[in-house]
Amino acid sequence: MKKAFTLLELVIVLLIVSLTLTITLPAFFNIEATSMENFENKLKTATNSVFNFSNPIELCADFKENSINVGKEKISLPRGKKLKYMILPGKIISSESSSKFCISSKGFKTIGFLAKESTNKYLSILVFLPSGETEIRFLSEAEGETFKDKVSKGRIVEWFNYY
């Protein structure tokens, strides 16, 4: 008597393998998009849930760890993006001049972050305090410089009118 697999057993094995590949392969080939989506979701969730008017917290740019800290939560930037600037009205802090810079969410402020990509593009992050509303965009190098200028001079309305 020969021992062999039945057609039903082969179909079941092929079905299991195809389902497994359907679920796992997109995760391997779409790592960058997933990590950017995770970063956006974590940052927006942290800023929206932590900020309130009665209990100010610290918002930090940790240039050494390549992360943004919202209270006690550390949110690392996605692979390929290096945090370069934290922009406050009247002040620009760069990764070359500081390893970490923190500010309290007390008062009405707008804080910008610029992370540089390897392709000479910028990831801009704009956080409105104390509400915690967050705006994330990809910019060209020239747009990144305009972003730094408008946020540091407190001209946020001009920025939104321009873009």
Short mmCIF file of C-alpha atoms in Angstrom, two decimals:
data_model
loop_
_atom_site.label_atom_id
_atom_site.label_comp_id
_atom_site.label_asym_id
_atom_site.label_seq_id
_atom_site.Cartn_x
_atom_site.Cartn_y
_atom_site.Cartn_z
CA MET A 1 0.00 0.00 0.00
CA LYS A 2 1.28 3.45 -0.96
CA LYS A 3 1.03 6.29 1.50
CA ALA A 4 0.32 9.70 -0.03
CA PHE A 5 -1.46 12.93 0.74
CA THR A 6 -5.03 13.27 -0.35
CA LEU A 7 -6.13 16.18 -2.49
CA LEU A 8 -8.06 17.63 0.44
CA GLU A 9 -4.96 17.63 2.65
CA LEU A 10 -2.92 19.41 -0.04
CA VAL A 11 -5.60 22.06 -0.53
CA ILE A 12 -5.78 22.70 3.22
CA VAL A 13 -1.97 23.09 3.46
CA LEU A 14 -1.93 25.46 0.47
CA LEU A 15 -4.75 27.50 2.00
CA ILE A 16 -2.90 27.84 5.32
CA VAL A 17 0.36 28.84 3.60
CA SER A 18 -1.37 31.41 1.37
CA LEU A 19 -3.21 32.98 4.33
CA THR A 20 0.00 33.18 6.32
CA LEU A 21 1.85 34.84 3.43
CA THR A 22 -1.02 37.26 2.80
CA ILE A 23 -0.82 38.45 6.38
CA THR A 24 2.97 38.54 6.85
CA LEU A 25 4.42 39.68 3.50
CA PRO A 26 2.92 43.20 3.50
CA ALA A 27 4.51 43.78 6.89
CA PHE A 28 7.95 42.95 5.49
CA PHE A 29 7.65 45.04 2.32
CA ASN A 30 5.91 48.06 3.86
CA ILE A 31 8.06 48.63 6.94
CA GLU A 32 8.71 52.35 6.28
CA ALA A 33 5.04 53.22 5.77
CA THR A 34 4.02 51.28 8.83
CA SER A 35 6.64 52.91 11.03
CA MET A 36 5.63 56.40 9.81
CA GLU A 37 1.99 55.59 10.48
CA ASN A 38 2.91 54.30 13.94
CA PHE A 39 4.90 57.47 14.66
CA GLU A 40 2.01 59.72 13.58
CA ASN A 41 -0.53 57.75 15.60
CA LYS A 42 1.64 57.66 18.73
CA LEU A 43 2.47 61.37 18.55
CA LYS A 44 -1.10 62.50 17.90
CA THR A 45 -2.47 60.22 20.60
CA ALA A 46 0.12 61.38 23.13
CA THR A 47 -0.34 65.09 22.44
CA ASN A 48 -4.14 64.92 22.34
CA SER A 49 -4.54 62.82 25.46
CA VAL A 50 -1.86 64.32 27.71
CA PHE A 51 -2.33 68.04 27.20
CA ASN A 52 -4.89 69.96 29.20
CA PHE A 53 -5.19 73.44 30.64
CA SER A 54 -4.90 72.54 34.32
CA ASN A 55 -1.94 70.15 34.28
CA PRO A 56 0.96 71.32 32.08
CA ILE A 57 3.58 68.76 31.06
CA GLU A 58 6.94 68.90 29.30
CA LEU A 59 7.45 68.53 25.58
CA CYS A 60 11.05 67.65 24.70
CA ALA A 61 13.16 67.27 21.60
CA ASP A 62 15.72 64.58 22.40
CA PHE A 63 18.22 64.99 19.57
CA LYS A 64 20.58 62.37 20.99
CA GLU A 65 17.87 59.67 21.14
CA ASN A 66 16.16 60.96 17.94
CA SER A 67 12.79 61.21 19.68
CA ILE A 68 10.09 63.57 20.84
CA ASN A 69 9.07 63.18 24.47
CA VAL A 70 5.52 64.08 25.50
CA GLY A 71 5.41 63.95 29.27
CA LYS A 72 6.91 60.58 30.16
CA GLU A 73 6.19 59.02 26.77
CA LYS A 74 9.14 58.75 24.39
CA ILE A 75 8.18 58.66 20.70
CA SER A 76 11.06 57.68 18.42
CA LEU A 77 11.18 59.06 14.90
CA PRO A 78 10.84 56.56 12.04
CA ARG A 79 13.91 55.06 10.42
CA GLY A 80 15.62 57.41 7.95
CA LYS A 81 14.44 60.59 9.67
CA LYS A 82 16.81 62.55 11.92
CA LEU A 83 15.44 65.20 14.29
CA LYS A 84 17.31 68.43 13.46
CA TYR A 85 15.34 71.37 14.91
CA MET A 86 12.89 72.34 17.63
CA ILE A 87 11.35 75.69 16.69
CA LEU A 88 9.72 78.01 19.22
CA PRO A 89 8.51 81.57 18.74
CA GLY A 90 11.71 83.61 18.87
CA LYS A 91 14.05 80.62 19.18
CA ILE A 92 15.42 77.77 17.06
CA ILE A 93 17.18 74.90 18.83
CA SER A 94 19.27 72.66 16.59
CA SER A 95 20.72 69.22 17.10
CA GLU A 96 24.17 70.76 16.72
CA SER A 97 23.73 73.11 19.69
CA SER A 98 21.84 70.86 22.13
CA SER A 99 21.36 67.18 22.87
CA LYS A 100 17.95 67.68 24.52
CA PHE A 101 15.63 70.65 24.96
CA CYS A 102 12.35 70.74 26.89
CA ILE A 103 9.51 73.23 27.23
CA SER A 104 6.42 73.30 29.44
CA SER A 105 3.00 73.14 27.83
CA LYS A 106 1.91 76.03 30.07
CA GLY A 107 0.65 79.00 28.05
CA PHE A 108 -0.38 79.30 24.44
CA LYS A 109 2.49 78.37 22.15
CA THR A 110 3.14 76.76 18.84
CA ILE A 111 6.10 74.40 18.65
CA GLY A 112 7.59 73.07 15.46
CA PHE A 113 9.94 70.16 14.86
CA LEU A 114 11.89 69.46 11.69
CA ALA A 115 13.38 66.06 10.95
CA LYS A 116 15.59 65.67 7.90
CA GLU A 117 15.35 62.71 5.57
CA SER A 118 18.23 61.30 3.56
CA THR A 119 16.60 62.67 0.37
CA ASN A 120 16.97 66.35 1.43
CA LYS A 121 13.31 66.49 2.40
CA TYR A 122 11.91 67.44 5.78
CA LEU A 123 9.26 65.96 8.01
CA SER A 124 7.57 68.91 9.75
CA ILE A 125 5.64 68.52 12.97
CA LEU A 126 3.60 71.41 14.33
CA VAL A 127 2.13 71.13 17.85
CA PHE A 128 -0.32 73.68 19.19
CA LEU A 129 -0.17 74.06 22.98
CA PRO A 130 -1.95 73.52 25.30
CA SER A 131 -4.59 71.83 23.10
CA GLY A 132 -2.11 69.28 21.74
CA GLU A 133 -3.40 69.46 18.16
CA THR A 134 -0.70 68.14 15.84
CA GLU A 135 -0.06 68.74 12.12
CA ILE A 136 2.47 66.54 10.25
CA ARG A 137 3.66 67.24 6.68
CA PHE A 138 6.50 66.38 4.32
CA LEU A 139 8.34 69.41 2.94
CA SER A 140 11.06 70.20 0.43
CA GLU A 141 14.27 71.78 1.71
CA ALA A 142 13.07 75.30 0.76
CA GLU A 143 9.69 74.71 2.41
CA GLY A 144 11.50 73.49 5.54
CA GLU A 145 13.44 76.75 5.74
CA THR A 146 10.19 78.72 5.30
CA PHE A 147 8.61 76.60 8.05
CA LYS A 148 11.48 77.43 10.44
CA ASP A 149 11.17 81.14 9.62
CA LYS A 150 7.38 81.36 10.04
CA VAL A 151 7.21 79.34 13.27
CA SER A 152 10.16 81.14 14.90
CA LYS A 153 8.63 84.53 14.05
CA GLY A 154 5.19 83.46 15.27
CA ARG A 155 3.63 83.81 11.83
CA ILE A 156 1.68 80.55 11.80
CA VAL A 157 -1.28 82.05 9.93
CA GLU A 158 1.08 83.01 7.08
CA TRP A 159 2.38 79.44 7.01
CA PHE A 160 -1.12 78.00 6.63
CA ASN A 161 -2.03 80.60 4.00
CA TYR A 162 1.09 79.69 2.05
CA TYR A 163 0.60 75.93 2.28
#
